[in-house]
Coordinates of C-alpha atoms (C1' of nucleotides) in Angstrom, one line a residue:
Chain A
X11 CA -62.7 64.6 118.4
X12 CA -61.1 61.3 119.6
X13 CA -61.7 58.1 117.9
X14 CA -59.9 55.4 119.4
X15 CA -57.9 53.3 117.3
X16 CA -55.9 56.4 115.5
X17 CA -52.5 55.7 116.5
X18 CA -51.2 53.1 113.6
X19 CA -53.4 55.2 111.5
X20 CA -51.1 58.3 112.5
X21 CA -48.2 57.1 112.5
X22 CA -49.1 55.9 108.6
X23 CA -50.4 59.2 107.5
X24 CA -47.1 60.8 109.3
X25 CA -45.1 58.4 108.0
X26 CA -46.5 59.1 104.4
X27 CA -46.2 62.7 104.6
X28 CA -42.8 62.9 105.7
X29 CA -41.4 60.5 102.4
X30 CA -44.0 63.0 99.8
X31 CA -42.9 66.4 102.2
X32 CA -38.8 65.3 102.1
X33 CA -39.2 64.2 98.6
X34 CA -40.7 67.5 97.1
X35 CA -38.9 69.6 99.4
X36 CA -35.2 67.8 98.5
X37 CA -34.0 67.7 101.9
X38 CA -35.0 67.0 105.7
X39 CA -35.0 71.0 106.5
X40 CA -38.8 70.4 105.9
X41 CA -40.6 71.4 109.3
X42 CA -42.5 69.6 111.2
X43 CA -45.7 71.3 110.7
X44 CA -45.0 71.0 106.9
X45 CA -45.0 67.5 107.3
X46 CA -47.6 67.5 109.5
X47 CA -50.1 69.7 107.4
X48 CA -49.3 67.3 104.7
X49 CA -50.7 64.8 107.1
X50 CA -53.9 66.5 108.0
X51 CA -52.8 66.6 111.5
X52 CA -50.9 69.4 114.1
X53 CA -47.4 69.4 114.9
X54 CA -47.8 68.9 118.4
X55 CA -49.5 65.0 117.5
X56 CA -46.6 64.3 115.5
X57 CA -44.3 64.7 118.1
X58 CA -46.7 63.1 120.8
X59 CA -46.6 59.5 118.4
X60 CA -42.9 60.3 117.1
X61 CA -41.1 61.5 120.0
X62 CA -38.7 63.8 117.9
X63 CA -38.1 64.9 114.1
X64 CA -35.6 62.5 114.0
X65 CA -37.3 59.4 114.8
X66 CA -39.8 60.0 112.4
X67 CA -37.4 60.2 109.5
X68 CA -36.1 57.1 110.7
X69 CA -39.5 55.6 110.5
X70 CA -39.7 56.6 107.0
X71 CA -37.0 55.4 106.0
X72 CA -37.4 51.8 107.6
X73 CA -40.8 51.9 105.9
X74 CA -39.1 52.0 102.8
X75 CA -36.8 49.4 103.3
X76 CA -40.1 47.7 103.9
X77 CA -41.8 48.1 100.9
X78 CA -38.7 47.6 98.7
X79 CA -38.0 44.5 100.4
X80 CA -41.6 43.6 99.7
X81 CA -41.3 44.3 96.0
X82 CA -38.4 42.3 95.8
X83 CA -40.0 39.2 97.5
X84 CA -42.9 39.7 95.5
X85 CA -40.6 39.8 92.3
X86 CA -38.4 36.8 93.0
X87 CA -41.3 34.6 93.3
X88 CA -41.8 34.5 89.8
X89 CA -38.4 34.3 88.7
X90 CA -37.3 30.5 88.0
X91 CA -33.5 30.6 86.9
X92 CA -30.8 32.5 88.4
X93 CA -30.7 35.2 85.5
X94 CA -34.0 35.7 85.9
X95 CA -33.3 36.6 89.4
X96 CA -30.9 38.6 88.7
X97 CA -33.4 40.9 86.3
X98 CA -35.7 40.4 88.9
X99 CA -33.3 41.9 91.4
X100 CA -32.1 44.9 89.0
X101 CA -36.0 45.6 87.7
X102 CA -37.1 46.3 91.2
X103 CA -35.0 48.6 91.9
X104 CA -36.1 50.6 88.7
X105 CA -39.6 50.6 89.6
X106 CA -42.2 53.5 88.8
X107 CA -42.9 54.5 92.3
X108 CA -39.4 53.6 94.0
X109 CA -37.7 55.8 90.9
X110 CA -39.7 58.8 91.0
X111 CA -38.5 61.9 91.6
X112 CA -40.0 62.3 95.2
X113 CA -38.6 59.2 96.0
X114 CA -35.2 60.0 94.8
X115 CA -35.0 63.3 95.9
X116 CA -35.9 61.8 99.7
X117 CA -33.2 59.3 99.0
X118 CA -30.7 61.5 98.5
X119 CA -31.6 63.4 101.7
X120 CA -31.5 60.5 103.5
X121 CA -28.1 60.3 102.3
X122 CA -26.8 63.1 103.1
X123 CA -28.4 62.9 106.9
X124 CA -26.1 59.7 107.2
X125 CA -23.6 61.8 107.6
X126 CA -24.7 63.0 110.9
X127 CA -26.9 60.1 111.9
X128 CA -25.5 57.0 113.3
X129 CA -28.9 55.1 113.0
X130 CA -29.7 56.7 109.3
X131 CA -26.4 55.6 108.5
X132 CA -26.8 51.8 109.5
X133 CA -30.3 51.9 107.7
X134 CA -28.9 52.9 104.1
X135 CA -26.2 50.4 105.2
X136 CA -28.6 47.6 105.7
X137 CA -30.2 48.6 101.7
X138 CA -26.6 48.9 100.6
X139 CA -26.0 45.1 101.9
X140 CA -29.0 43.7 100.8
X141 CA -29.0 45.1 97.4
X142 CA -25.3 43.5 96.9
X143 CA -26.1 40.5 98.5
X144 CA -29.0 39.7 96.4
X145 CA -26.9 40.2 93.2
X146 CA -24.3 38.1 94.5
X147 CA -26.5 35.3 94.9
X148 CA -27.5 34.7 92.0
X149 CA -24.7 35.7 90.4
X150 CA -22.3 33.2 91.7
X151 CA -24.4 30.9 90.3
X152 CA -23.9 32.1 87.2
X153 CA -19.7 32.2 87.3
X154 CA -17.4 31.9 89.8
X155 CA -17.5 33.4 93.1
X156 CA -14.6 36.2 93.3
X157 CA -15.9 37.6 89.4
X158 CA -19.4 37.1 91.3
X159 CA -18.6 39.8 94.0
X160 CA -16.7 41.8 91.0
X161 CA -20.0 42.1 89.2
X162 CA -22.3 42.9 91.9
X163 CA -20.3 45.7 93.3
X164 CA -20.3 47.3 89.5
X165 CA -24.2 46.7 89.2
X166 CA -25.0 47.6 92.4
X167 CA -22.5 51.2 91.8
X168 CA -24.4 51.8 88.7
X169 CA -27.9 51.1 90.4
X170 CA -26.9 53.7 92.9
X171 CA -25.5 56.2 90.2
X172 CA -28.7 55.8 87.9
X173 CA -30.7 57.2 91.2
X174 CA -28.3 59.6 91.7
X175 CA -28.7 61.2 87.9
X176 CA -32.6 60.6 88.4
X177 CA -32.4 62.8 91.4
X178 CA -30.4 65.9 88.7
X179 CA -32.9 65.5 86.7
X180 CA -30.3 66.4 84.0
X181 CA -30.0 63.8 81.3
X182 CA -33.0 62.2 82.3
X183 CA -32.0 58.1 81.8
X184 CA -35.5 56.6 81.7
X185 CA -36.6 53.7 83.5
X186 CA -36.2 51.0 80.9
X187 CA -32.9 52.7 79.9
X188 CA -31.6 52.4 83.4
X189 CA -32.9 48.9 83.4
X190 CA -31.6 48.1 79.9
X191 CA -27.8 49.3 80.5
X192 CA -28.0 47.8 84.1
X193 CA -28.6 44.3 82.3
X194 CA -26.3 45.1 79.4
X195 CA -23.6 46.0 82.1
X196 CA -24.4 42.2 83.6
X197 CA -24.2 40.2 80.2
X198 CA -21.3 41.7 78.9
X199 CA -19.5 41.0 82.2
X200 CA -20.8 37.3 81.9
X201 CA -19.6 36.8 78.9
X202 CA -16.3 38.0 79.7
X203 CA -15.4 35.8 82.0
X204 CA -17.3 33.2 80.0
X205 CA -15.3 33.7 77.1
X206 CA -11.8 34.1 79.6
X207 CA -12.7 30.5 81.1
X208 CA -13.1 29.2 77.4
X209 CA -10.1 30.5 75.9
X210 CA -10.5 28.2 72.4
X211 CA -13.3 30.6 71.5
X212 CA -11.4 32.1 68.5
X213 CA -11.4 35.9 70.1
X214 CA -9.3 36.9 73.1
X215 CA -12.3 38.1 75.6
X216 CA -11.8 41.0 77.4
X217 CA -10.2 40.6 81.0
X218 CA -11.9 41.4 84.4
X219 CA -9.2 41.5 86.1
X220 CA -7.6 44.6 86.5
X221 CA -7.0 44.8 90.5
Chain B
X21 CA -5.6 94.9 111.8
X22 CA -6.3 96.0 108.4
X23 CA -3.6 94.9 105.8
X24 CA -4.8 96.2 102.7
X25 CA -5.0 93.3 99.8
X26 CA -6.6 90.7 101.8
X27 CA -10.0 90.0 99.6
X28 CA -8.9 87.3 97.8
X29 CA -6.7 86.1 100.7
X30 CA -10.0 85.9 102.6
X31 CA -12.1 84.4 99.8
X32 CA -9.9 81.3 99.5
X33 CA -9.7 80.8 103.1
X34 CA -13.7 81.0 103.8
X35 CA -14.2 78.8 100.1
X36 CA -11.8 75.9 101.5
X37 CA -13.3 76.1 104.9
X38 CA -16.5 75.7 103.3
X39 CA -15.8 72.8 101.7
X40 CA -13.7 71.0 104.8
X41 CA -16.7 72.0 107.2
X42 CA -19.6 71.2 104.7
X43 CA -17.3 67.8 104.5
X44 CA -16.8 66.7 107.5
X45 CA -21.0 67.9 108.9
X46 CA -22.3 66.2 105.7
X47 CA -24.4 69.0 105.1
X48 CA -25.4 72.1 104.6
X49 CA -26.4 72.6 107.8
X50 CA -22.9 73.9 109.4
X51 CA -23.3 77.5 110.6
X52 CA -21.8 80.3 108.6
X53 CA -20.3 81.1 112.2
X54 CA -18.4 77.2 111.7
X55 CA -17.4 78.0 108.6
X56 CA -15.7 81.4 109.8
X57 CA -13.8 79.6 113.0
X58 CA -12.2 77.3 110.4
X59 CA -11.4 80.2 108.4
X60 CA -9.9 82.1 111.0
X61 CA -12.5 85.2 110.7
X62 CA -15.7 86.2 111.7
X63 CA -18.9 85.4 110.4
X64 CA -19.2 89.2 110.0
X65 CA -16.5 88.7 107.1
X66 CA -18.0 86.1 105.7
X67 CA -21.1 87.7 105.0
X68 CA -18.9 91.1 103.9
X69 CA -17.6 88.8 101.3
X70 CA -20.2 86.6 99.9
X71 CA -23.3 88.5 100.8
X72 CA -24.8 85.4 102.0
X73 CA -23.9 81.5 102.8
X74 CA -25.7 80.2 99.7
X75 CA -23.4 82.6 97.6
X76 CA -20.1 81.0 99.7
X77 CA -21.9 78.0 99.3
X78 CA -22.0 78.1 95.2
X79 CA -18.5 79.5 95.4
X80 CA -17.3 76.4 96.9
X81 CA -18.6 74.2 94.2
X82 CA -17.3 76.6 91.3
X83 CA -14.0 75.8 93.0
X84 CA -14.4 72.5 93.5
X85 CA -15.5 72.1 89.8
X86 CA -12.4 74.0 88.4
X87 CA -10.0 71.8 90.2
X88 CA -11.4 69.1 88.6
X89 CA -11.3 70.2 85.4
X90 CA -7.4 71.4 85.8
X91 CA -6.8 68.3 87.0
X92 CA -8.8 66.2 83.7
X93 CA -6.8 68.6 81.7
X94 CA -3.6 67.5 83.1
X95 CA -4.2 63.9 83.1
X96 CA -5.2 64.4 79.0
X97 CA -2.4 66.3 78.2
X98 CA -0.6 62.7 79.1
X99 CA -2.4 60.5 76.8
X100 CA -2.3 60.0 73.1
X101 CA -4.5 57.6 72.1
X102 CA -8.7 57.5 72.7
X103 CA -8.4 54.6 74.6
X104 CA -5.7 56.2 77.3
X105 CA -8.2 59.3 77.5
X106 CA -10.6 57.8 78.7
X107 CA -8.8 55.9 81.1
X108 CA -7.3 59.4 82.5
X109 CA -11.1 60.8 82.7
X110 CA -11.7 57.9 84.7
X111 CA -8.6 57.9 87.1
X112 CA -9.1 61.8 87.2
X113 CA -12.7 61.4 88.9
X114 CA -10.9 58.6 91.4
X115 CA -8.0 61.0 92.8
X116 CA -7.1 60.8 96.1
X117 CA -8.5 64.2 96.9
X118 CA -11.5 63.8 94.7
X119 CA -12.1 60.5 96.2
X120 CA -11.8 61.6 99.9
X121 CA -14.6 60.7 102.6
X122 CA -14.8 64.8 103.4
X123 CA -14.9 65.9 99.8
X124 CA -17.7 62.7 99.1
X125 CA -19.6 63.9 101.5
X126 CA -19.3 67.8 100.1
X127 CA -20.6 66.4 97.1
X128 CA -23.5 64.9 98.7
X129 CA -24.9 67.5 100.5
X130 CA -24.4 69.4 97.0
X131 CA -26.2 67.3 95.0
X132 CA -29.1 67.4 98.0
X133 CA -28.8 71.0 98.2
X134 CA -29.7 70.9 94.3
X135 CA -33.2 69.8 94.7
X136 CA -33.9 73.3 96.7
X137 CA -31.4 75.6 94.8
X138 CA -31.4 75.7 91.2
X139 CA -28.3 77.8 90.5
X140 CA -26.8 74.8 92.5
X141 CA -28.7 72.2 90.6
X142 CA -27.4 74.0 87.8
X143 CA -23.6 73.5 88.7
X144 CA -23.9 70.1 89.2
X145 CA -25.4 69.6 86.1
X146 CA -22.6 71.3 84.3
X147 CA -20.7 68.4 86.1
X148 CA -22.6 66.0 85.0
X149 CA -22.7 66.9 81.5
X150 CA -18.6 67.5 81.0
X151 CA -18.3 64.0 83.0
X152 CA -20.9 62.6 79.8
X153 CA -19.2 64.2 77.1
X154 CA -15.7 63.6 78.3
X155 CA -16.3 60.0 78.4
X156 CA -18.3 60.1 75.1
X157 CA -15.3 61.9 72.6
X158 CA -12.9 59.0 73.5
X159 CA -15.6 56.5 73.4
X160 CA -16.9 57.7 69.5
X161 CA -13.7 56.8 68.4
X162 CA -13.6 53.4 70.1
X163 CA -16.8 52.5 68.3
X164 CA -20.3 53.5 67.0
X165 CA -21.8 56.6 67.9
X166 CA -25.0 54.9 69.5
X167 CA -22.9 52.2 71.3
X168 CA -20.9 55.3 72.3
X169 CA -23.4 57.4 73.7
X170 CA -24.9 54.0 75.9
X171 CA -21.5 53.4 77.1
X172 CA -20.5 56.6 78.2
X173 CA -24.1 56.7 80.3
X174 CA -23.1 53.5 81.8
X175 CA -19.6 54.6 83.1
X176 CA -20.7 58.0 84.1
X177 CA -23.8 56.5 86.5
X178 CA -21.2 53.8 87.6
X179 CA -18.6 56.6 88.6
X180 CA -21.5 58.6 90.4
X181 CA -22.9 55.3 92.5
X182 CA -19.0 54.2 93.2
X183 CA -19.1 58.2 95.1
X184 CA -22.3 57.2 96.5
X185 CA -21.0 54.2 98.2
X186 CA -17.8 55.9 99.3
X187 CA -20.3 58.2 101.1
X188 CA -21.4 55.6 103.1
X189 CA -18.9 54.3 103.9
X190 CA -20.1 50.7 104.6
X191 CA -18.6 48.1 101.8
X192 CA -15.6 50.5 101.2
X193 CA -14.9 49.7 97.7
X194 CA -10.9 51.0 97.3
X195 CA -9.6 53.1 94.9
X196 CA -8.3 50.8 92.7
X197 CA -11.1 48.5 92.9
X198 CA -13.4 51.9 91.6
X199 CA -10.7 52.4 88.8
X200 CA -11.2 48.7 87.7
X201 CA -14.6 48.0 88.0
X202 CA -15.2 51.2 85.8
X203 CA -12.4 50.5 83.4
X204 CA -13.7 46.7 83.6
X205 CA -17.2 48.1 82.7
X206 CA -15.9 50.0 79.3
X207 CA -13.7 46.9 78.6
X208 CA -16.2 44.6 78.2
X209 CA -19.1 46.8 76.3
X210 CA -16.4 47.8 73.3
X211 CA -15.5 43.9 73.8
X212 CA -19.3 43.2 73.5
X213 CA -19.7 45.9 70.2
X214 CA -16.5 44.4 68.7
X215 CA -18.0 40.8 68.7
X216 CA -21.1 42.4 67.2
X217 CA -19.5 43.7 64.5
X218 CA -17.7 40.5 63.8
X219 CA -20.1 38.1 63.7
X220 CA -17.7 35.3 62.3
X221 CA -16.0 35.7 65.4
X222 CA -16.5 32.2 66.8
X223 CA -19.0 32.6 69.5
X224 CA -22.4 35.0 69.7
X225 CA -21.3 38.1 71.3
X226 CA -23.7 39.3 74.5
X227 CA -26.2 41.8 73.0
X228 CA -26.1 45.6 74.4
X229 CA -28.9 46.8 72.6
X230 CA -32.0 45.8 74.8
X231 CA -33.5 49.3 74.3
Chain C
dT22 C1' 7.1 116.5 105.2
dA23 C1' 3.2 116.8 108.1
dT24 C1' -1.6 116.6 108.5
dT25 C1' -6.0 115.4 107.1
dT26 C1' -9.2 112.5 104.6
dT27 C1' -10.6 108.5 102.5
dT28 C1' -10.9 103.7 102.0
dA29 C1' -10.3 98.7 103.2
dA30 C1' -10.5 95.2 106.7
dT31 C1' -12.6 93.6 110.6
dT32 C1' -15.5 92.6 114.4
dG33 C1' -19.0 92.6 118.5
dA34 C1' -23.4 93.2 119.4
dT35 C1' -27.9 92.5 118.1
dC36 C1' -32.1 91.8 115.6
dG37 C1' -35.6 88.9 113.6
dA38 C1' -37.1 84.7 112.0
dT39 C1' -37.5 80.0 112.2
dC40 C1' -38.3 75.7 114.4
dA41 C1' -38.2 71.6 117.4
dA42 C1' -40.1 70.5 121.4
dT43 C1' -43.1 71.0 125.6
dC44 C1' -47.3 71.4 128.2
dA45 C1' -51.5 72.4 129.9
dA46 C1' -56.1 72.2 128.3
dT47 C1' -60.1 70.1 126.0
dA48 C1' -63.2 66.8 124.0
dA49 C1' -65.1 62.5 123.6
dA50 C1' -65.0 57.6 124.0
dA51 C1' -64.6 53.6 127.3
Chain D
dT10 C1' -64.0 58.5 136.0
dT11 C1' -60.3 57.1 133.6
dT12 C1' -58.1 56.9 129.2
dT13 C1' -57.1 58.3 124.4
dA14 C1' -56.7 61.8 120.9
dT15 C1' -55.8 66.2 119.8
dT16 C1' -54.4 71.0 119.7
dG17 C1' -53.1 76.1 120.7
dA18 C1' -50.0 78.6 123.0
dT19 C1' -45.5 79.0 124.4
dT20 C1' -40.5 78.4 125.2
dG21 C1' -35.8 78.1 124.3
dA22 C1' -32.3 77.7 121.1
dT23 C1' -30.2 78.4 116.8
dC24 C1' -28.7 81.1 113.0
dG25 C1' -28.5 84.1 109.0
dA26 C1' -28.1 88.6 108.4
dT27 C1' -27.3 93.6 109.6
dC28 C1' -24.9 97.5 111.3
dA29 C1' -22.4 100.7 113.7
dA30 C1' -17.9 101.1 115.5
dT31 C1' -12.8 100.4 115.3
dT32 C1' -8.3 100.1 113.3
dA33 C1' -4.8 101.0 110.2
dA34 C1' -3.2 101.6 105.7
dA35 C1' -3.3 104.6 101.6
dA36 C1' -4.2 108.9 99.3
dA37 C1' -4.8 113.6 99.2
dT38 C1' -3.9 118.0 100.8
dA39 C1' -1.5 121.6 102.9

DNA sequence: TATTTTTAATTGATCGATCAATCAATAAAA
DNA sequence: TTTTATTGATTGATCGATCAATTAAAAATA
């Protein structure tokens, strides 16, 4: 019963399904009609607007990207001072609906299908940048440049691993826990080289460098 | 050619080519007839063996989780004090082998796998937990129990994201670089309790408990 | 010792199921 | 009448699993 117009709203409701159908099911061996009953639509319309399984997780995925790099814009705005950037950075990252289970179950599948696929691969490349260069940033305004880069590949590791023991589901870390040793991991690491650059501060700080 | 003795011979063969082929696809999806090519059999055998692939598959990650416990025993046996053991739980989870792109990648498409299968999801929990309590022995007798426990969480979700990274391969973090950030990380929260503890210490220690 | 029987190892052939992808057909809006 | 939206039916390929058949070693029997 064609109403014109459907197409963006498709490829949306596609789009959608595939994240929820991935997330619950853990991996991309979901089927295309799974992901398409989940949509309300058949299979055969999800591969005329998608052209193949694979560009549609690819979709997905960039539509995440989208909407984290949307919460983090959003976020930023109202941060003022550089470490308030930073916890803006690190509490996005830890939000309800980007740390849910679903979410980090599809994730983790998209993970894995980097593996195989060269664009999939570039994608979680382009989050895996971003997230690191947005710690960086602020960061190095916050100490000097090479401890900068130190710091943000630590917090950016234990962002990752946080997700990774979300998706287990074993020890359950909860959100403000994640957040809370994320931000303890970043001020202890401050005041380390903090207390290594003032070195009259009655205590020997712990080094950093270790390379 | 029937040479009589050849079960476990077989089982070894079709585990390690498990894990090489699961390695090097990324996934689970490699054929059980893949995995008998680089085992030099048929996929006949491997099914006369295992029953079925996600039996070969659970195998595999039995094995791959003895091998690293020999190998944390090992690296204990060398160290004496708290402080040493946890640096060799650390190093142990950083081995070359361990560390490899193929055997990251095994461990991805494990951990994916996990979401579908729970006597997987199961395994890698068992993982997760010795990784925890390894981590948290030494630690308790570096400092409080509570500080301890935080800690411990910290380093293990760091370890698992540094893995995550190495999967992807895109901001290759080395090695050594892994070894330091983590040992970095544990430096500077028993730095950060220390100061707690000892308030007279000069300058305000950065606070950990933001719970 | 010689012969027969049993058991272990191994595979080729094949079945059945699943699934991505294609396509022709239909229905209604423009 | 052309275009857009939509699907049911079908195809072709892939793969896990099964099974009967084969080979040779080992064990039992004569």
């Amino acid at each position: 019963m064609p109403k014109v117009g459907m197409e963006p709203v498709r490829r949306k409701a596609l789009v959608d399904a595939t994240l929820r159908a991935v997330g619950d099911h853990g991996s991309l061996t979901v089927t295309m009609s799974e992901i398409a009953r989940h949509a309300g639509v058949s299979p055969a319309l999800a591969h005329h607007y998608f052209g193949s399984k694979e560009q549609l997780v690819i979709e997905t995925i960039r539509s995440l990207l989208r909407q984290l790099r949307a919460d983090a814009v959003a976020a930023l705005r109202e941060a003022t001072t550089p470490r308030e950037r930073l916890s803006a950075v690190i509490r996005v990252n830890f939000q309800a609906h980007q740390f849910a289970p679903e979410t980090v179950a599809a994730w983790l599948a998209f993970y894995s299908e980097a593996q195989r696929s060269e664009s999939v691969r570039r994608l979680l490349v382009v989050y895996a940048r971003r997230l690191n260069s947005s710690l960086l940033s602020s960061l190095k305004q916050l100490c000097p440049a090479e401890n900068a880069a130190q710091i943000a590949d630590g917090a950016a590791a234990m962002i990752d691993g946080l997700y990774l023991r979300q998706g287990l589901r074993s020890a359950p870390v909860s959100i403000e826990s994640s957040i809370a040793l994320t931000e303890s991991y970043v001020d202890a690491q401050l005041a380390a080289v903090a207390g290594a650059a003032l070195p009259d501060a009655g205590r020997r700080a712990p080094v950093t460098e270790k390379r």
